[in-house]
Amino acid sequence: MRGILIEKTGGPEVLQYKKDLPVPEPKEGEILVKNDYIGINYIDTYFRTGLYPSPKPEILGREAEGSIVSLGPGSHPPDLQTGDRVVWMGLASYAEYSAVPSAKAIKIPPSIAPSHAAAAVLQGLTALTLTEETYHVEKGDWVLVHAAAGGVGLWLCQILRAKGAKTIATASTDEKRALAKQNGADVVIGYDDEEVKKTVKEHTPNGEGVRAVFDGVGKSTFNLSLDVLARKGTLASFGNASGAVEPFAIARLSAKNNKLARPTLGQYIVTRDEAEHYVNELFAMMSSKDQKFDLRIHEIYPLEDVARAHRDLEGRKTTGKLLLKT
């Protein structure tokens, strides 16, 4: 089969396009899926560079949509059958075929267009669980979203708007700030520390700060994010786009009784019940006639162009979701 293999860590040049990889055999509790569209996520670059250690050689990728080719041995959710169109989350999606746990494969309803499930599931679920579990957003809350024109950022802006929250959004260019505004942000600004602090003070009640910061940038914004939190506010640090956050004194949180969380989506959807709950909630949002969600796909790249896709993603040349097509 065709797929993308990496044998060592490094830049996009270590992504090898292969045509002779073996088709995986589904094991106990797994299904074999023929992938049609594959999601690219910033976390893929962490495993490619070695920021997150993982065994090599490795096929990257953590989500895709496609059709079930076969069911492996053992029991499977009763609604899954050969030929069903599914979206799944797991490992080794940068390939024509993947063997994935059937517990993490969710049937795609007819209302969801081709490519849209792969474009939505990981980033959309990340945003949804951040706003429901990491910090349960309430109507009227003022929150700050960094990298608001990125994949998760645009989902956050739209979900926060649907929840009735007020969003201050950071983005690096005028074009990206306009996109964040279009997708639900109330106030858009750049990354200058003093500008962010001033804007938060001007817009939050009594200048108290934001109830939550959703920070996927990491090292370069971490201290700023702590500074602009309100008393009892929550910092959800969920990404490392600028590098890993450096160690800090936990006593800093006591100044305003702040909470710091470092969530990952996978720990919110460990069970099939949890995965089905959030995926179906996301699909319902996407299909709603009352609240239109703009599913922005930056580009669909041929599988063999994966290195270009990684360069675009890391070069901040993208807005929205990047997909691979097999």
mmCIF file of C-alpha atoms in Angstrom, residues 5-255:
data_model
loop_
_atom_site.group_PDB
_atom_site.id
_atom_site.type_symbol
_atom_site.label_atom_id
_atom_site.label_comp_id
_atom_site.label_asym_id
_atom_site.label_seq_id
_atom_site.Cartn_x
_atom_site.Cartn_y
_atom_site.Cartn_z
ATOM 1 C CA LEU A 5 7.006 6.371 6.759
ATOM 2 C CA ILE A 6 9.521 8.103 9.009
ATOM 3 C CA GLU A 7 12.618 6.244 10.189
ATOM 4 C CA LYS A 8 14.248 9.066 12.154
ATOM 5 C CA THR A 9 13.255 12.377 13.687
ATOM 6 C CA GLY A 10 13.803 15.663 11.882
ATOM 7 C CA GLY A 11 12.228 18.180 9.532
ATOM 8 C CA PRO A 12 9.643 17.535 6.823
ATOM 9 C CA GLU A 13 12.344 15.882 4.725
ATOM 10 C CA VAL A 14 12.162 12.738 6.905
ATOM 11 C CA LEU A 15 8.601 12.039 5.659
ATOM 12 C CA GLN A 16 9.118 9.238 3.122
ATOM 13 C CA TYR A 17 6.433 8.467 0.540
ATOM 14 C CA LYS A 18 6.321 4.695 0.056
ATOM 15 C CA LYS A 19 4.354 2.558 -2.398
ATOM 16 C CA ASP A 20 5.199 -0.892 -1.031
ATOM 17 C CA LEU A 21 4.150 -0.842 2.617
ATOM 18 C CA PRO A 22 2.285 -3.937 3.861
ATOM 19 C CA VAL A 23 -1.464 -3.664 4.420
ATOM 20 C CA PRO A 24 -1.975 -4.085 8.187
ATOM 21 C CA GLU A 25 -3.879 -7.078 9.555
ATOM 22 C CA PRO A 26 -6.592 -6.122 12.063
ATOM 23 C CA LYS A 27 -6.023 -7.715 15.451
ATOM 24 C CA GLU A 28 -8.460 -8.496 18.256
ATOM 25 C CA GLY A 29 -11.025 -5.711 18.488
ATOM 26 C CA GLU A 30 -9.715 -3.886 15.406
ATOM 27 C CA ILE A 31 -11.145 -3.110 11.988
ATOM 28 C CA LEU A 32 -9.380 -2.475 8.693
ATOM 29 C CA VAL A 33 -10.312 0.887 7.170
ATOM 30 C CA LYS A 34 -9.518 2.117 3.678
ATOM 31 C CA ASN A 35 -8.752 5.784 4.328
ATOM 32 C CA ASP A 36 -10.114 8.404 1.940
ATOM 33 C CA TYR A 37 -9.235 11.622 3.807
ATOM 34 C CA ILE A 38 -6.591 11.951 6.500
ATOM 35 C CA GLY A 39 -6.344 14.779 9.011
ATOM 36 C CA ILE A 40 -3.064 16.592 9.597
ATOM 37 C CA ASN A 41 -2.574 18.023 13.074
ATOM 38 C CA TYR A 42 0.176 20.006 14.759
ATOM 39 C CA ILE A 43 0.789 17.111 17.123
ATOM 40 C CA ASP A 44 2.039 15.133 14.105
ATOM 41 C CA THR A 45 4.984 17.530 13.868
ATOM 42 C CA TYR A 46 5.839 16.875 17.533
ATOM 43 C CA PHE A 47 6.241 13.153 16.842
ATOM 44 C CA ARG A 48 8.154 13.882 13.622
ATOM 45 C CA THR A 49 10.654 16.200 15.350
ATOM 46 C CA GLY A 50 10.987 14.088 18.490
ATOM 47 C CA LEU A 51 9.438 16.663 20.838
ATOM 48 C CA TYR A 52 7.102 13.812 21.749
ATOM 49 C CA PRO A 53 9.176 10.585 21.741
ATOM 50 C CA SER A 54 7.793 7.590 19.836
ATOM 51 C CA PRO A 55 9.294 4.392 18.399
ATOM 52 C CA LYS A 56 10.672 4.547 14.857
ATOM 53 C CA PRO A 57 10.083 3.585 12.096
ATOM 54 C CA GLU A 58 6.585 5.036 12.342
ATOM 55 C CA ILE A 59 3.589 5.979 10.249
ATOM 56 C CA LEU A 60 2.296 9.306 11.575
ATOM 57 C CA GLY A 61 -1.311 10.488 11.790
ATOM 58 C CA ARG A 62 -4.083 10.213 14.350
ATOM 59 C CA GLU A 63 -7.381 10.510 12.448
ATOM 60 C CA ALA A 64 -9.010 9.694 9.139
ATOM 61 C CA GLU A 65 -12.298 8.900 7.487
ATOM 62 C CA GLY A 66 -12.959 6.049 5.115
ATOM 63 C CA SER A 67 -14.796 2.752 4.666
ATOM 64 C CA ILE A 68 -14.589 -0.450 6.673
ATOM 65 C CA VAL A 69 -12.906 -3.192 4.621
ATOM 66 C CA SER A 70 -13.063 -5.967 7.219
ATOM 67 C CA LEU A 71 -13.688 -6.673 10.881
ATOM 68 C CA GLY A 72 -10.916 -8.350 12.845
ATOM 69 C CA PRO A 73 -11.454 -11.091 15.424
ATOM 70 C CA GLY A 74 -13.344 -10.421 18.613
ATOM 71 C CA SER A 75 -16.381 -8.316 19.408
ATOM 72 C CA HIS A 76 -17.203 -4.968 17.827
ATOM 73 C CA PRO A 77 -19.846 -2.267 18.301
ATOM 74 C CA PRO A 78 -23.033 -3.666 16.756
ATOM 75 C CA ASP A 79 -23.628 -0.655 14.499
ATOM 76 C CA LEU A 80 -20.374 -1.181 12.552
ATOM 77 C CA GLN A 81 -20.471 -3.303 9.399
ATOM 78 C CA THR A 82 -18.236 -3.859 6.382
ATOM 79 C CA GLY A 83 -18.717 -1.016 3.910
ATOM 80 C CA ASP A 84 -19.774 1.537 6.533
ATOM 81 C CA ARG A 85 -18.339 5.025 6.265
ATOM 82 C CA VAL A 86 -16.545 5.842 9.517
ATOM 83 C CA VAL A 87 -14.310 8.430 11.110
ATOM 84 C CA TRP A 88 -11.700 7.146 13.504
ATOM 85 C CA MET A 89 -9.044 8.306 15.929
ATOM 86 C CA GLY A 90 -5.963 6.250 16.650
ATOM 87 C CA LEU A 91 -2.496 5.820 15.146
ATOM 88 C CA ALA A 92 -0.877 5.436 11.721
ATOM 89 C CA SER A 93 -3.408 7.253 9.550
ATOM 90 C CA TYR A 94 -0.923 8.563 6.935
ATOM 91 C CA ALA A 95 -1.604 5.521 4.749
ATOM 92 C CA GLU A 96 -4.127 3.972 2.367
ATOM 93 C CA TYR A 97 -5.190 1.433 4.990
ATOM 94 C CA SER A 98 -5.176 1.477 8.798
ATOM 95 C CA ALA A 99 -6.027 -1.144 11.404
ATOM 96 C CA VAL A 100 -7.813 0.736 14.171
ATOM 97 C CA PRO A 101 -9.686 -0.126 17.380
ATOM 98 C CA SER A 102 -13.342 -0.448 16.473
ATOM 99 C CA ALA A 103 -14.190 1.251 19.776
ATOM 100 C CA LYS A 104 -12.674 4.468 18.364
ATOM 101 C CA ALA A 105 -14.463 4.313 14.990
ATOM 102 C CA ILE A 106 -17.747 6.199 14.729
ATOM 103 C CA LYS A 107 -20.221 5.806 11.886
ATOM 104 C CA ILE A 108 -20.631 8.992 9.831
ATOM 105 C CA PRO A 109 -24.238 10.117 9.259
ATOM 106 C CA PRO A 110 -25.397 10.955 5.715
ATOM 107 C CA SER A 111 -25.702 14.643 6.692
ATOM 108 C CA ILE A 112 -21.888 14.943 6.893
ATOM 109 C CA ALA A 113 -20.278 15.513 3.481
ATOM 110 C CA PRO A 114 -17.164 13.616 2.330
ATOM 111 C CA SER A 115 -13.947 14.973 3.918
ATOM 112 C CA HIS A 116 -15.868 16.914 6.570
ATOM 113 C CA ALA A 117 -15.609 14.272 9.299
ATOM 114 C CA ALA A 118 -11.837 14.002 8.917
ATOM 115 C CA ALA A 119 -11.610 17.789 8.841
ATOM 116 C CA ALA A 120 -13.626 18.150 12.031
ATOM 117 C CA VAL A 121 -13.166 15.286 14.390
ATOM 118 C CA LEU A 122 -9.845 15.798 16.185
ATOM 119 C CA GLN A 123 -9.769 19.596 16.200
ATOM 120 C CA GLY A 124 -13.514 19.953 16.721
ATOM 121 C CA LEU A 125 -13.529 17.485 19.600
ATOM 122 C CA THR A 126 -10.500 19.181 21.118
ATOM 123 C CA ALA A 127 -12.349 22.504 21.118
ATOM 124 C CA LEU A 128 -15.570 20.932 22.383
ATOM 125 C CA THR A 129 -13.955 19.104 25.302
ATOM 126 C CA LEU A 130 -11.847 22.146 26.215
ATOM 127 C CA THR A 131 -15.019 24.237 26.580
ATOM 128 C CA GLU A 132 -17.051 21.578 28.377
ATOM 129 C CA GLU A 133 -14.537 19.706 30.533
ATOM 130 C CA THR A 134 -11.297 21.674 30.945
ATOM 131 C CA TYR A 135 -13.278 24.825 31.666
ATOM 132 C CA HIS A 136 -17.057 24.635 31.454
ATOM 133 C CA VAL A 137 -17.868 27.810 29.559
ATOM 134 C CA GLU A 138 -21.010 29.675 30.590
ATOM 135 C CA LYS A 139 -23.000 32.301 28.718
ATOM 136 C CA GLY A 140 -21.429 35.726 29.203
ATOM 137 C CA ASP A 141 -17.944 34.459 30.126
ATOM 138 C CA TRP A 142 -15.050 36.465 28.697
ATOM 139 C CA VAL A 143 -12.323 34.137 27.422
ATOM 140 C CA LEU A 144 -9.061 34.484 25.475
ATOM 141 C CA VAL A 145 -8.185 32.229 22.539
ATOM 142 C CA HIS A 146 -4.634 32.204 21.166
ATOM 143 C CA ALA A 147 -3.946 31.213 17.541
ATOM 144 C CA ALA A 148 -7.609 31.815 16.854
ATOM 145 C CA ALA A 149 -7.332 31.333 13.073
ATOM 146 C CA GLY A 150 -5.774 27.887 13.361
ATOM 147 C CA GLY A 151 -7.681 24.639 13.168
ATOM 148 C CA VAL A 152 -8.626 24.336 16.852
ATOM 149 C CA GLY A 153 -8.824 28.121 17.180
ATOM 150 C CA LEU A 154 -11.572 28.504 14.584
ATOM 151 C CA TRP A 155 -13.559 25.714 16.201
ATOM 152 C CA LEU A 156 -13.147 27.393 19.589
ATOM 153 C CA CYS A 157 -14.403 30.718 18.229
ATOM 154 C CA GLN A 158 -17.507 29.089 16.770
ATOM 155 C CA ILE A 159 -18.306 26.883 19.757
ATOM 156 C CA LEU A 160 -17.787 29.778 22.173
ATOM 157 C CA ARG A 161 -20.162 31.908 20.101
ATOM 158 C CA ALA A 162 -22.742 29.110 20.222
ATOM 159 C CA LYS A 163 -22.383 28.968 24.014
ATOM 160 C CA GLY A 164 -22.914 32.732 24.343
ATOM 161 C CA ALA A 165 -19.399 33.505 25.562
ATOM 162 C CA LYS A 166 -17.397 36.627 24.687
ATOM 163 C CA THR A 167 -14.104 35.892 22.948
ATOM 164 C CA ILE A 168 -10.896 37.897 22.685
ATOM 165 C CA ALA A 169 -8.801 36.281 19.964
ATOM 166 C CA THR A 170 -5.145 36.589 19.024
ATOM 167 C CA ALA A 171 -3.783 35.934 15.543
ATOM 168 C CA SER A 172 -0.614 36.922 13.695
ATOM 169 C CA THR A 173 -1.937 38.767 10.598
ATOM 170 C CA ASP A 174 -4.795 41.031 9.572
ATOM 171 C CA GLU A 175 -6.167 38.257 7.368
ATOM 172 C CA LYS A 176 -6.166 35.768 10.212
ATOM 173 C CA ARG A 177 -7.734 38.252 12.634
ATOM 174 C CA ALA A 178 -10.514 38.944 10.121
ATOM 175 C CA LEU A 179 -11.112 35.204 9.825
ATOM 176 C CA ALA A 180 -11.344 34.808 13.595
ATOM 177 C CA LYS A 181 -13.821 37.683 13.727
ATOM 178 C CA GLN A 182 -15.887 36.124 10.955
ATOM 179 C CA ASN A 183 -16.033 32.874 12.915
ATOM 180 C CA GLY A 184 -17.296 34.373 16.154
ATOM 181 C CA ALA A 185 -14.543 36.263 17.967
ATOM 182 C CA ASP A 186 -15.782 39.509 19.516
ATOM 183 C CA VAL A 187 -12.386 41.251 19.739
ATOM 184 C CA VAL A 188 -9.316 40.414 17.634
ATOM 185 C CA ILE A 189 -5.730 41.507 18.322
ATOM 186 C CA GLY A 190 -2.091 40.555 17.692
ATOM 187 C CA TYR A 191 0.325 38.911 20.118
ATOM 188 C CA ASP A 192 1.955 41.972 21.660
ATOM 189 C CA ASP A 193 1.885 41.426 25.429
ATOM 190 C CA GLU A 194 0.933 44.968 26.366
ATOM 191 C CA GLU A 195 -1.791 45.145 23.724
ATOM 192 C CA VAL A 196 -3.306 41.887 24.978
ATOM 193 C CA LYS A 197 -3.216 43.021 28.616
ATOM 194 C CA LYS A 198 -4.771 46.374 27.741
ATOM 195 C CA THR A 199 -7.520 44.779 25.655
ATOM 196 C CA VAL A 200 -8.396 42.251 28.353
ATOM 197 C CA LYS A 201 -8.574 44.999 30.981
ATOM 198 C CA GLU A 202 -10.774 47.192 28.780
ATOM 199 C CA HIS A 203 -13.311 44.512 27.894
ATOM 200 C CA THR A 204 -13.694 42.345 30.990
ATOM 201 C CA PRO A 205 -15.971 43.399 33.880
ATOM 202 C CA ASN A 206 -14.088 45.772 36.194
ATOM 203 C CA GLY A 207 -10.932 44.891 34.262
ATOM 204 C CA GLU A 208 -10.735 41.672 36.255
ATOM 205 C CA GLY A 209 -9.359 39.462 33.466
ATOM 206 C CA VAL A 210 -10.700 36.513 31.495
ATOM 207 C CA ARG A 211 -12.372 33.473 33.004
ATOM 208 C CA ALA A 212 -10.318 31.147 30.813
ATOM 209 C CA VAL A 213 -7.452 31.169 28.346
ATOM 210 C CA PHE A 214 -7.283 28.476 25.672
ATOM 211 C CA ASP A 215 -3.617 28.417 24.721
ATOM 212 C CA GLY A 216 -2.337 26.150 21.970
ATOM 213 C CA VAL A 217 0.791 28.248 21.371
ATOM 214 C CA GLY A 218 2.776 27.249 24.453
ATOM 215 C CA LYS A 219 6.132 28.699 25.416
ATOM 216 C CA SER A 220 5.805 32.221 23.964
ATOM 217 C CA THR A 221 2.330 32.950 25.369
ATOM 218 C CA PHE A 222 2.296 31.006 28.643
ATOM 219 C CA ASN A 223 3.301 33.844 30.987
ATOM 220 C CA LEU A 224 0.971 36.281 29.253
ATOM 221 C CA SER A 225 -1.891 33.810 29.566
ATOM 222 C CA LEU A 226 -1.348 33.561 33.327
ATOM 223 C CA ASP A 227 -1.131 37.348 33.659
ATOM 224 C CA VAL A 228 -4.531 38.041 32.051
ATOM 225 C CA LEU A 229 -6.525 35.454 33.994
ATOM 226 C CA ALA A 230 -9.192 36.626 36.388
ATOM 227 C CA ARG A 231 -9.254 35.468 39.991
ATOM 228 C CA LYS A 232 -10.177 31.748 39.972
ATOM 229 C CA GLY A 233 -9.621 31.690 36.205
ATOM 230 C CA THR A 234 -8.411 28.641 34.286
ATOM 231 C CA LEU A 235 -5.498 28.359 31.868
ATOM 232 C CA ALA A 236 -5.936 25.470 29.437
ATOM 233 C CA SER A 237 -2.491 24.954 27.909
ATOM 234 C CA PHE A 238 -3.075 22.373 25.195
ATOM 235 C CA GLY A 239 -0.341 22.895 22.601
ATOM 236 C CA ASN A 240 3.293 23.715 21.938
ATOM 237 C CA ALA A 241 3.291 25.559 18.600
ATOM 238 C CA SER A 242 6.071 27.900 19.838
ATOM 239 C CA GLY A 243 7.857 25.238 21.887
ATOM 240 C CA ALA A 244 7.279 23.433 25.151
ATOM 241 C CA VAL A 245 6.357 25.484 28.219
ATOM 242 C CA GLU A 246 9.341 25.850 30.557
ATOM 243 C CA PRO A 247 9.141 24.694 34.196
ATOM 244 C CA PHE A 248 7.640 27.275 36.528
ATOM 245 C CA ALA A 249 6.926 27.684 40.232
ATOM 246 C CA ILE A 250 3.464 26.295 40.959
ATOM 247 C CA ALA A 251 3.074 28.859 43.757
ATOM 248 C CA ARG A 252 2.441 31.461 41.026
ATOM 249 C CA LEU A 253 -1.085 30.099 40.746
ATOM 250 C CA SER A 254 -1.912 31.076 44.330
ATOM 251 C CA ALA A 255 -1.807 34.812 43.616
#
